[in-house]
XYZ file of C-alpha atoms in Angstrom:
348
model
C 187.676 79.227 230.717
C 184.628 80.600 228.769
C 185.768 78.511 225.646
C 185.582 75.290 227.712
C 182.088 76.170 228.946
C 180.937 77.015 225.506
C 182.215 73.635 224.051
C 180.946 71.404 226.756
C 177.300 71.196 225.358
C 178.702 70.311 221.947
C 180.986 67.714 223.383
C 178.187 66.245 225.439
C 176.039 65.950 222.268
C 178.828 64.418 220.245
C 179.455 61.934 223.341
C 175.762 61.036 223.249
C 175.834 60.388 219.441
C 178.845 58.054 219.876
C 177.167 56.204 222.593
C 174.046 55.687 220.483
C 176.070 54.779 217.472
C 178.019 52.131 219.460
C 174.863 50.772 221.009
C 173.331 50.488 217.518
C 176.383 48.770 215.979
C 176.691 46.365 218.979
C 172.982 45.567 218.802
C 173.179 44.739 215.099
C 176.258 42.650 215.460
C 174.666 40.641 218.258
C 171.533 40.127 216.244
C 173.516 38.963 213.282
C 175.430 36.455 215.456
C 172.177 35.178 216.988
C 170.766 34.668 213.557
C 173.772 32.952 212.187
C 173.826 30.674 215.276
C 170.126 29.759 214.777
C 170.725 28.935 211.054
C 173.528 26.643 212.160
C 171.371 25.026 214.749
C 168.630 24.429 212.166
C 171.209 22.586 210.036
C 172.753 20.479 212.774
C 169.643 19.684 214.878
C 167.166 16.831 214.140
C 166.678 13.039 214.654
C 170.173 12.668 213.551
C 172.765 15.131 214.883
C 175.444 15.780 212.242
C 178.847 17.182 213.102
C 179.689 20.553 211.664
C 182.217 19.005 209.218
C 179.594 16.902 207.499
C 177.211 20.025 207.233
C 180.089 22.112 205.831
C 180.895 19.350 203.347
C 177.272 19.212 202.159
C 177.136 23.008 201.801
C 180.214 22.721 199.544
C 178.526 20.318 197.344
C 180.170 17.129 198.492
C 178.264 13.893 198.829
C 178.020 12.659 202.382
C 175.986 9.520 202.960
C 172.756 10.360 204.851
C 173.715 14.070 205.386
C 173.472 15.025 201.803
C 169.704 14.170 201.683
C 168.853 15.278 205.380
C 170.809 18.461 205.408
C 170.829 19.427 201.685
C 167.149 18.509 200.861
C 165.358 18.925 204.151
C 167.191 21.155 206.669
C 168.847 23.688 204.339
C 165.534 24.671 202.433
C 163.805 24.940 205.853
C 166.555 27.152 207.343
C 166.628 29.435 204.264
C 162.973 29.734 204.090
C 162.726 30.731 207.769
C 165.561 33.108 207.512
C 164.272 34.862 204.367
C 160.686 34.953 205.595
C 161.671 36.452 208.870
C 163.814 39.121 207.165
C 160.831 39.929 204.969
C 158.170 40.072 207.703
C 160.513 42.058 209.948
C 161.112 44.812 207.438
C 157.427 44.915 206.294
C 156.165 45.308 209.918
C 158.765 47.899 210.966
C 158.053 49.979 207.849
C 154.307 49.941 208.350
C 154.598 50.855 212.088
C 156.993 53.741 211.410
C 155.096 55.035 208.455
C 151.898 55.053 210.293
C 153.488 55.984 213.637
C 151.399 53.236 215.465
C 152.786 49.896 216.884
C 149.524 48.186 215.875
C 150.082 48.922 212.165
C 151.686 45.653 211.011
C 150.639 43.779 207.893
C 149.176 40.836 209.797
C 147.115 43.071 212.092
C 145.696 45.302 209.358
C 144.647 42.590 207.077
C 147.256 42.751 204.311
C 148.421 39.155 204.894
C 144.821 38.058 204.996
C 144.440 39.253 201.391
C 147.596 37.328 200.426
C 146.203 34.298 202.350
C 142.914 34.295 200.373
C 144.750 34.339 197.049
C 147.197 31.689 198.042
C 144.568 29.289 199.468
C 142.347 29.699 196.316
C 145.350 29.037 194.121
C 146.538 25.979 196.028
C 143.121 24.442 197.020
C 140.685 25.470 194.325
C 142.774 26.090 191.296
C 145.655 23.668 192.245
C 148.323 25.913 190.958
C 151.996 25.733 191.621
C 153.689 27.666 194.490
C 155.140 30.174 192.155
C 151.680 31.071 190.687
C 150.282 31.154 194.277
C 153.018 33.765 195.059
C 152.140 35.924 192.104
C 148.472 35.849 192.939
C 149.276 36.538 196.650
C 151.338 39.494 195.755
C 148.734 40.878 193.433
C 145.780 40.369 195.850
C 147.938 41.573 198.832
C 148.582 44.838 196.940
C 144.999 45.182 196.073
C 143.945 44.665 199.667
C 146.311 47.320 200.789
C 145.046 49.732 198.223
C 141.438 49.056 199.287
C 142.179 49.730 203.000
C 144.142 52.856 202.239
C 141.347 54.308 200.034
C 138.739 53.481 202.681
C 140.823 55.112 205.403
C 141.453 58.345 203.393
C 140.123 61.737 204.516
C 139.276 63.189 207.902
C 141.408 63.107 211.003
C 143.243 60.169 212.728
C 143.932 58.500 209.368
C 146.311 56.030 211.024
C 143.799 54.857 213.545
C 141.145 54.667 210.871
C 143.397 52.562 208.657
C 144.097 50.075 211.348
C 140.438 49.669 212.312
C 139.358 49.250 208.741
C 142.234 46.865 208.094
C 141.145 44.682 211.119
C 137.626 44.608 209.631
C 138.774 43.653 206.127
C 141.125 41.052 207.556
C 138.217 39.565 209.467
C 136.133 39.332 206.312
C 138.971 37.766 204.303
C 139.595 35.252 207.089
C 135.928 34.311 206.626
C 136.460 33.800 203.007
C 139.422 31.434 203.734
C 137.189 29.493 206.131
C 134.537 29.090 203.514
C 137.057 27.939 200.939
C 138.394 25.279 203.385
C 134.791 24.150 204.211
C 134.139 23.547 200.395
C 137.633 22.087 199.858
C 138.209 18.303 199.074
C 139.254 16.268 202.093
C 142.814 15.816 200.820
C 143.210 19.470 200.282
C 142.221 20.584 203.780
C 145.484 19.195 205.442
C 147.550 21.244 202.868
C 145.490 24.390 203.432
C 145.604 23.999 207.426
C 149.321 23.534 207.400
C 149.881 26.523 205.298
C 147.407 28.727 207.204
C 149.145 28.143 210.577
C 152.322 29.324 209.176
C 154.871 26.580 208.784
C 158.253 25.774 207.494
C 157.362 22.067 207.010
C 157.961 20.871 203.513
C 160.123 23.759 202.442
C 161.732 23.133 199.078
C 164.727 24.862 197.328
C 162.562 25.769 194.364
C 160.275 27.775 196.635
C 163.222 29.517 198.293
C 164.397 31.186 195.132
C 161.393 33.523 194.472
C 161.479 34.588 198.069
C 165.263 35.114 197.948
C 165.072 37.352 194.936
C 162.266 39.325 196.558
C 164.444 39.846 199.752
C 167.635 40.578 197.993
C 165.998 43.222 195.840
C 163.390 44.827 198.185
C 165.309 44.944 201.521
C 168.028 47.179 200.064
C 165.402 49.385 198.559
C 163.839 49.684 201.960
C 167.238 50.523 203.483
C 167.689 53.222 200.820
C 164.242 54.729 201.648
C 164.945 54.626 205.313
C 165.911 58.272 205.397
C 162.569 59.269 204.015
C 160.816 56.954 206.432
C 162.603 58.520 209.310
C 161.468 62.016 208.088
C 157.805 60.819 207.587
C 157.744 59.602 211.160
C 158.128 63.260 212.141
C 155.003 64.135 210.219
C 154.254 65.405 206.684
C 154.922 69.013 207.375
C 158.387 68.219 208.878
C 159.184 65.744 206.020
C 158.318 68.313 203.421
C 160.564 70.892 205.170
C 163.388 68.335 205.027
C 162.931 68.025 201.342
C 161.149 64.772 201.162
C 158.576 64.181 198.419
C 155.990 62.817 200.774
C 153.561 61.109 198.390
C 156.222 59.412 196.336
C 158.161 58.233 199.335
C 154.979 56.986 201.044
C 153.959 55.096 197.901
C 157.357 53.540 197.473
C 157.510 52.437 201.134
C 154.089 50.785 201.056
C 154.806 48.916 197.900
C 158.073 47.521 199.186
C 156.512 46.596 202.626
C 153.455 44.918 200.996
C 155.581 43.020 198.454
C 157.810 41.681 201.141
C 154.734 40.675 203.391
C 153.117 38.970 200.498
C 155.982 37.096 199.084
C 156.749 35.804 202.673
C 153.140 34.848 203.296
C 152.873 33.144 199.930
C 155.930 30.973 200.925
C 155.286 30.139 204.545
C 151.757 31.055 205.180
C 150.793 33.883 207.645
C 153.275 33.371 210.446
C 151.504 35.260 213.247
C 152.949 38.376 214.845
C 156.503 38.308 213.414
C 155.953 41.539 211.567
C 154.176 42.917 214.622
C 156.879 42.115 217.072
C 160.103 42.600 215.107
C 160.128 46.552 215.031
C 159.542 47.092 218.819
C 162.063 44.482 219.719
C 164.591 45.871 217.468
C 163.865 49.493 218.922
C 164.491 48.164 222.390
C 167.793 46.533 221.365
C 169.419 49.356 219.187
C 167.640 52.349 220.413
C 165.306 54.832 218.788
C 167.966 56.661 216.722
C 168.600 55.600 213.142
C 166.779 53.252 210.786
C 165.206 50.194 212.053
C 165.245 48.274 208.723
C 168.172 46.066 209.365
C 167.683 45.511 212.956
C 163.987 44.706 212.416
C 164.961 42.329 209.588
C 167.403 40.521 211.839
C 164.916 40.244 214.782
C 162.265 38.949 212.350
C 164.636 36.251 211.204
C 165.585 35.238 214.723
C 161.896 35.050 215.875
C 161.058 32.746 212.979
C 164.132 30.438 213.369
C 164.000 30.316 217.133
C 160.108 29.604 217.091
C 160.698 26.801 214.563
C 163.334 25.220 216.778
C 161.099 25.407 219.704
C 158.213 23.981 217.822
C 160.252 21.090 216.758
C 162.226 20.134 219.879
C 160.799 21.845 222.995
C 157.576 19.782 223.236
C 156.502 16.236 222.920
C 154.369 17.127 219.864
C 155.925 19.163 216.967
C 154.102 22.480 216.433
C 154.263 24.733 213.353
C 156.205 27.982 213.698
C 153.032 30.030 213.516
C 151.684 28.489 216.662
C 154.775 29.396 218.693
C 154.884 33.021 217.421
C 151.197 33.299 218.129
C 151.656 32.298 221.698
C 154.260 34.940 222.069
C 152.632 37.709 220.120
C 148.970 37.527 221.286
C 149.618 38.866 224.873
C 151.617 41.704 223.450
C 148.830 42.605 221.017
C 146.388 42.566 223.944
C 148.637 44.862 226.038
C 148.890 47.280 223.109
C 145.159 47.323 222.531
C 144.487 47.965 226.292
C 147.127 50.747 226.384
C 145.886 52.423 223.337
C 142.320 52.304 224.602
C 143.430 53.931 227.898
C 145.278 56.658 226.039
C 142.240 57.442 223.898
C 143.302 56.009 220.565
C 146.124 56.819 218.205
C 146.416 59.274 215.347
C-alpha cells in the first residue's frame, strides 16, 4: 500500500508530461496542416481557379497552357516568399521574446527591422541596386542596428526594458530617415518604395526566393539546435550557468540567428508588421509553455503571412498588401501589452 502511495506523485508527473507532449505534437501537426492548406490555397486561388491536377502538373515541370505562367511564375513565387518570410519572422520574434523574457521584444518593435528597412530603401531607391545587394545591405545594417541598441542598453538594472525603450527610439529615428529618403526620391521610385515599406508579396520572383530559402534552411535548424540554451536563458543567467550553458556565447549566437532571419525576411518582403510580434504568443497558446517554441512559432508566422495575404487579395473590394492586414490584427494586441506592462510597473 505504501508503495502505491509513494509512486503516485511520480505517475502523476509522468502523466502530466505525456499530456503536455501530446498537446505539443498535436499543436505542431495542426499548424503544419494549416500552413500546407494555405500554400495550396495560394496556388489555386486567383482570377482563374485552376484544378489541383493542373497545379500539380506545373509543379512537376509540365507545360499546362495558362497555368504554367500563372501558377509557376506568379503564384508559386508569392506562396514560397510568404511561407519562408513567415517562418523567418516567427523564429526571430519568438527568439527575441524568449531571450529577453518580454513579449514586447520582437524585431519590428525594437527597431531592428527599421534598420534593415533603411538599408533596403537606400539600396533600391537611391543606389538602384539589385534585390540581392539590397538583402546584403539590409542584413549588415540590421546587425549593426541590433549591436547599437544592445550596447546602448547595457549596464544597470532592467536591461530588457531599457533595450525595448531604446529600440523603439532608434526605430523611430530610422523610420524618419526612410521618410526623408522617400521625400527626396524620384516620383517613379516612390511607388516601389511604398509597396515595399507596407510589407507586400506583390511582384515576388523566384530569383528573390532563393537567398531567403537558403537563409531559412540554414538558420532555422541552428535556432532549433540552440533552443535548449534559449530555454535555460529564459530562467535567468544564474540558472543557465548552473545548467552548464555558456551564457555569453549562447546569447550572441541566438541574437545573430534571430537578427539574420529578420533582416533577410525584411529585405525580401519589406517589414511585414507584427508577424514576429504575434507568432510566439500564439504558438505558446497552442502548444503550451513547455518545450521549445522555435518550430511552432515558425509555423504560426508562416500561417499569419499566408492567411493575411489571402485576406488582402480576396476578402475586400480593394486588394491590400499583407502588411496592412497584419497591422490591423497586431496593433490592438500591442496596445493591450503596453497598457498591461504599464499597470504592472514595467518589465525587467
